[in-house]
Amino acid sequence: MNIKTLPTETKSSIRMQKRAKVDLLLGTLIIIIMTVLSFAFDIEFVESLYQLTRDHENWELDELIFSFLWVAVIATIYGIRRVIDIRTINKEVAYHAFYDSITGLPNRSLAQYQLEKSLHSVKRSKLTVCVIFLDLDNFKDVNDTYGHDSGDLLIKKLGKRLASVIRNNETVARLGGDEFLIIAEFPKDSTNIQTLISRIENCREKPFNINGIHISVAFSIGVALSPQNGNSVQALMVAADSAMYEAKKNQLNSACYYTDEIGQKISERYRLSSQLKHAINNDHLYVVYQPIVCLTSGNIKGYEALTRWNLEGTHINPEVIVSLAEDIGSSEDFFKWLLNTTLKECSEFVKPDQFIAVNVSARQFLDTHLIMNTTHIIAKYPDANIEFEITESSLIVDFKEMINRISALNELNIKVMIDDFGTGYSSLSRLKQLNVDKIKIDREFLSDACHDEKSAGIYEAIVNIAHKLDIEIVAEGVESIEQQLFLRQFNPIYMQGYLLQKPQISREQTPEHIIRNRVINH
């Protein structure tokens, strides 16, 4: 980016300069008018004043004139200095208005200005404008672990590294937080776009030395192109941001290019987000329950509560509901609604010796109000046997705090089950540090285990380790008699899946004796 072409003043400073020019013009005009009037009317005020001072005073007019002259000279010098000072201040204000204070890179306002210029310049050319959104992954962990000063230093060094790979026809800016924007112009269908992306991706190859600590960074990249993805600043930035969000959600290791499909997903997500809060507050969501059954006896040991949302005939995935609730800041409200609704409904069909399992996301589990909200709600249902299900991947968010939360819940007589076990990033050795009651082995392992010896071996290893640690096993996703027969070798074990019953609302639960017969007779 050519610095000379950038705006160097704010709207306020431009307005001040216009006002100063008007004042100067008016002042000059008044001087000219007064001078003309003086000649026109042949004013002899100075001569009269001079004669008066000669006749009645012991000093002459020249001393008086020189006094005014010195005042005028000093006033002129003062005025010039003040103008220079104002221009300097204006430049400093303009710098802070258009440049990021941490990295020294252009900020959002200047980036949008440059993008608008680029779009205008390529209208009649065969060039395309490339907009790249870059967002650090898990940057919050750096701030929480090493402090915000270290986080700012990491941002500064990353900005410097990005700036070092940018060429003359390219711009890198910091939008705020851990977001960066890169703007470039290329010939249409040019392979140079991928070359630029490769240069950017190389910036994460080497770790950063932050106060003697080496920190590696990962970031998600979204790419939008003009004119195919938009012809305005807002359209391109939204498109690039959407592509980046898609890359982050799918944990892509390479840049994600914006497509119409991504745009439709984002539009649908915004539509759902706008309606979810209303749905939570007005009980438009509902809960279904799926039994968890003992493989040996066929008795129902408990039920898992699953959220459902039927929006205009479309069934919204429970994971989407949780994610949307977190996006719109309604995660806590959603948790309270789910726990209240579940405990109220399950009191009508869940027996005293059966448990009810409620899914809790990582953010909900680490919410500072979790224990307080849970204590307040379960006080209304003292006989409920409650378990919280958290995914294995949630454990890596803050493992130490997870241990503390599990202990606090155990004091409330609430047990914890690890869901989707085997798909996350925690090691088996961590199981001994967690006071969990059950682990639910992910359905993908069971699906493969019936046909693949290695998968069967992994399944057996998980079961054996859990039994050694006195942790109960739930096999989820049991959909065939073949899978049930495979699980018989691992007694004691619990089952859950469509073979026994699909998730149903509370009043449509299958009687226990029917499920028992299904298990025993297979």
mmCIF file of N, CA and C in Angstrom, residues 100-105 134 136 139 142 148-166 172 174 177-178 180 199-200 202-217 219:
data_model
loop_
_atom_site.group_PDB
_atom_site.id
_atom_site.type_symbol
_atom_site.label_atom_id
_atom_site.label_comp_id
_atom_site.label_asym_id
_atom_site.label_seq_id
_atom_site.Cartn_x
_atom_site.Cartn_y
_atom_site.Cartn_z
ATOM 1 N N ASP A 100 -3.580 0.580 13.836
ATOM 2 C CA ASP A 100 -3.725 -0.198 15.061
ATOM 3 C C ASP A 100 -2.601 0.141 16.032
ATOM 4 N N SER A 101 -2.940 0.340 17.294
ATOM 5 C CA SER A 101 -1.959 0.783 18.285
ATOM 6 C C SER A 101 -0.973 -0.313 18.666
ATOM 7 N N ILE A 102 -1.348 -1.590 18.524
ATOM 8 C CA ILE A 102 -0.467 -2.686 18.934
ATOM 9 C C ILE A 102 0.479 -3.085 17.812
ATOM 10 N N THR A 103 -0.047 -3.271 16.623
ATOM 11 C CA THR A 103 0.773 -3.770 15.515
ATOM 12 C C THR A 103 1.317 -2.668 14.610
ATOM 13 N N GLY A 104 0.703 -1.478 14.651
ATOM 14 C CA GLY A 104 1.088 -0.422 13.721
ATOM 15 C C GLY A 104 0.546 -0.638 12.326
ATOM 16 N N LEU A 105 -0.254 -1.685 12.132
ATOM 17 C CA LEU A 105 -0.849 -1.961 10.830
ATOM 18 C C LEU A 105 -2.107 -1.118 10.637
ATOM 19 N N LEU A 134 -8.321 -13.639 8.365
ATOM 20 C CA LEU A 134 -7.461 -14.540 9.137
ATOM 21 C C LEU A 134 -7.818 -14.393 10.612
ATOM 22 N N LEU A 136 -7.026 -16.173 14.529
ATOM 23 C CA LEU A 136 -6.248 -17.127 15.310
ATOM 24 C C LEU A 136 -7.165 -18.144 15.973
ATOM 25 N N PHE A 139 -7.044 -18.405 20.587
ATOM 26 C CA PHE A 139 -6.231 -17.304 21.106
ATOM 27 C C PHE A 139 -6.564 -17.003 22.568
ATOM 28 N N VAL A 142 -4.205 -18.492 25.033
ATOM 29 C CA VAL A 142 -2.932 -17.776 25.245
ATOM 30 C C VAL A 142 -3.108 -16.692 26.299
ATOM 31 N N HIS A 148 -2.681 -11.227 29.227
ATOM 32 C CA HIS A 148 -3.046 -10.400 28.070
ATOM 33 C C HIS A 148 -1.849 -9.666 27.471
ATOM 34 N N ASP A 149 -0.849 -9.333 28.296
ATOM 35 C CA ASP A 149 0.355 -8.683 27.750
ATOM 36 C C ASP A 149 1.069 -9.604 26.770
ATOM 37 N N SER A 150 1.164 -10.886 27.131
ATOM 38 C CA SER A 150 1.776 -11.867 26.226
ATOM 39 C C SER A 150 0.921 -12.045 24.977
ATOM 40 N N GLY A 151 -0.407 -12.011 25.160
ATOM 41 C CA GLY A 151 -1.299 -12.110 24.013
ATOM 42 C C GLY A 151 -1.118 -10.949 23.058
ATOM 43 N N ASP A 152 -0.977 -9.726 23.611
ATOM 44 C CA ASP A 152 -0.748 -8.545 22.763
ATOM 45 C C ASP A 152 0.588 -8.648 22.033
ATOM 46 N N LEU A 153 1.593 -9.159 22.730
ATOM 47 C CA LEU A 153 2.916 -9.308 22.105
ATOM 48 C C LEU A 153 2.856 -10.336 20.977
ATOM 49 N N LEU A 154 2.091 -11.400 21.174
ATOM 50 C CA LEU A 154 1.930 -12.405 20.121
ATOM 51 C C LEU A 154 1.247 -11.787 18.903
ATOM 52 N N ILE A 155 0.206 -10.994 19.147
ATOM 53 C CA ILE A 155 -0.489 -10.315 18.051
ATOM 54 C C ILE A 155 0.472 -9.381 17.310
ATOM 55 N N LYS A 156 1.298 -8.659 18.063
ATOM 56 C CA LYS A 156 2.245 -7.724 17.458
ATOM 57 C C LYS A 156 3.252 -8.463 16.578
ATOM 58 N N LYS A 157 3.789 -9.571 17.071
ATOM 59 C CA LYS A 157 4.793 -10.309 16.311
ATOM 60 C C LYS A 157 4.171 -11.001 15.094
ATOM 61 N N LEU A 158 2.950 -11.484 15.251
ATOM 62 C CA LEU A 158 2.281 -12.083 14.099
ATOM 63 C C LEU A 158 2.003 -11.027 13.039
ATOM 64 N N GLY A 159 1.570 -9.836 13.476
ATOM 65 C CA GLY A 159 1.343 -8.746 12.529
ATOM 66 C C GLY A 159 2.616 -8.381 11.772
ATOM 67 N N LYS A 160 3.736 -8.351 12.490
ATOM 68 C CA LYS A 160 5.021 -8.043 11.853
ATOM 69 C C LYS A 160 5.400 -9.128 10.849
ATOM 70 N N ARG A 161 5.137 -10.376 11.197
ATOM 71 C CA ARG A 161 5.482 -11.477 10.303
ATOM 72 C C ARG A 161 4.598 -11.454 9.058
ATOM 73 N N LEU A 162 3.319 -11.155 9.243
ATOM 74 C CA LEU A 162 2.422 -11.047 8.090
ATOM 75 C C LEU A 162 2.842 -9.901 7.181
ATOM 76 N N ALA A 163 3.211 -8.768 7.797
ATOM 77 C CA ALA A 163 3.630 -7.609 7.007
ATOM 78 C C ALA A 163 4.890 -7.914 6.194
ATOM 79 N N SER A 164 5.722 -8.815 6.716
ATOM 80 C CA SER A 164 6.983 -9.130 6.026
ATOM 81 C C SER A 164 6.769 -9.948 4.762
ATOM 82 N N VAL A 165 5.619 -10.617 4.632
ATOM 83 C CA VAL A 165 5.378 -11.422 3.434
ATOM 84 C C VAL A 165 4.445 -10.716 2.457
ATOM 85 N N ILE A 166 4.042 -9.490 2.792
ATOM 86 C CA ILE A 166 3.138 -8.724 1.941
ATOM 87 C C ILE A 166 3.935 -7.893 0.944
ATOM 88 N N VAL A 172 -2.066 -5.574 4.477
ATOM 89 C CA VAL A 172 -2.447 -6.368 5.639
ATOM 90 C C VAL A 172 -2.896 -5.406 6.734
ATOM 91 N N ARG A 174 -5.063 -5.082 10.748
ATOM 92 C CA ARG A 174 -5.626 -5.763 11.925
ATOM 93 C C ARG A 174 -7.006 -5.173 12.193
ATOM 94 N N GLY A 177 -8.942 -7.553 18.020
ATOM 95 C CA GLY A 177 -8.843 -8.876 18.628
ATOM 96 C C GLY A 177 -7.746 -9.693 17.981
ATOM 97 N N ASP A 178 -8.103 -10.882 17.504
ATOM 98 C CA ASP A 178 -7.123 -11.747 16.831
ATOM 99 C C ASP A 178 -7.467 -11.914 15.358
ATOM 100 N N PHE A 180 -7.190 -10.543 11.368
ATOM 101 C CA PHE A 180 -6.413 -9.785 10.399
ATOM 102 C C PHE A 180 -7.122 -9.854 9.044
ATOM 103 N N ARG A 199 2.154 -17.928 1.255
ATOM 104 C CA ARG A 199 3.034 -17.043 2.040
ATOM 105 C C ARG A 199 2.438 -16.768 3.417
ATOM 106 N N ILE A 200 1.122 -16.570 3.432
ATOM 107 C CA ILE A 200 0.448 -16.311 4.715
ATOM 108 C C ILE A 200 0.504 -17.544 5.608
ATOM 109 N N ASN A 202 2.665 -19.848 5.663
ATOM 110 C CA ASN A 202 4.034 -20.080 6.155
ATOM 111 C C ASN A 202 4.325 -19.302 7.436
ATOM 112 N N CYS A 203 3.519 -18.282 7.717
ATOM 113 C CA CYS A 203 3.740 -17.473 8.924
ATOM 114 C C CYS A 203 3.476 -18.249 10.203
ATOM 115 N N ARG A 204 2.804 -19.388 10.098
ATOM 116 C CA ARG A 204 2.523 -20.172 11.305
ATOM 117 C C ARG A 204 3.483 -21.348 11.477
ATOM 118 N N GLU A 205 4.454 -21.455 10.569
ATOM 119 C CA GLU A 205 5.366 -22.592 10.625
ATOM 120 C C GLU A 205 6.285 -22.533 11.845
ATOM 121 N N LYS A 206 6.831 -21.352 12.128
ATOM 122 C CA LYS A 206 7.765 -21.219 13.250
ATOM 123 C C LYS A 206 7.044 -20.658 14.475
ATOM 124 N N PRO A 207 7.347 -21.190 15.664
ATOM 125 C CA PRO A 207 6.730 -20.648 16.883
ATOM 126 C C PRO A 207 7.253 -19.251 17.187
ATOM 127 N N PHE A 208 6.522 -18.512 18.000
ATOM 128 C CA PHE A 208 6.898 -17.154 18.392
ATOM 129 C C PHE A 208 7.512 -17.183 19.792
ATOM 130 N N ASN A 209 8.596 -16.432 19.953
ATOM 131 C CA ASN A 209 9.238 -16.311 21.264
ATOM 132 C C ASN A 209 8.554 -15.188 22.032
ATOM 133 N N ILE A 210 7.721 -15.545 23.003
ATOM 134 C CA ILE A 210 6.984 -14.576 23.805
ATOM 135 C C ILE A 210 7.514 -14.615 25.227
ATOM 136 N N ASN A 211 8.361 -13.656 25.549
ATOM 137 C CA ASN A 211 8.951 -13.562 26.896
ATOM 138 C C ASN A 211 9.640 -14.863 27.294
ATOM 139 N N GLY A 212 10.388 -15.423 26.347
ATOM 140 C CA GLY A 212 11.141 -16.639 26.627
ATOM 141 C C GLY A 212 10.364 -17.922 26.446
ATOM 142 N N ILE A 213 9.078 -17.821 26.127
ATOM 143 C CA ILE A 213 8.232 -19.002 25.920
ATOM 144 C C ILE A 213 7.919 -19.123 24.438
ATOM 145 N N HIS A 214 8.110 -20.296 23.886
ATOM 146 C CA HIS A 214 7.846 -20.518 22.466
ATOM 147 C C HIS A 214 6.388 -20.950 22.288
ATOM 148 N N ILE A 215 5.622 -20.128 21.577
ATOM 149 C CA ILE A 215 4.198 -20.378 21.369
ATOM 150 C C ILE A 215 3.935 -20.558 19.877
ATOM 151 N N SER A 216 3.378 -21.700 19.539
ATOM 152 C CA SER A 216 2.982 -21.949 18.151
ATOM 153 C C SER A 216 1.553 -21.462 17.940
ATOM 154 N N VAL A 217 1.284 -20.981 16.749
ATOM 155 C CA VAL A 217 -0.050 -20.472 16.457
ATOM 156 C C VAL A 217 -0.659 -21.240 15.294
ATOM 157 N N PHE A 219 -4.141 -20.689 12.644
ATOM 158 C CA PHE A 219 -5.194 -19.743 12.311
ATOM 159 C C PHE A 219 -6.034 -20.271 11.160
#
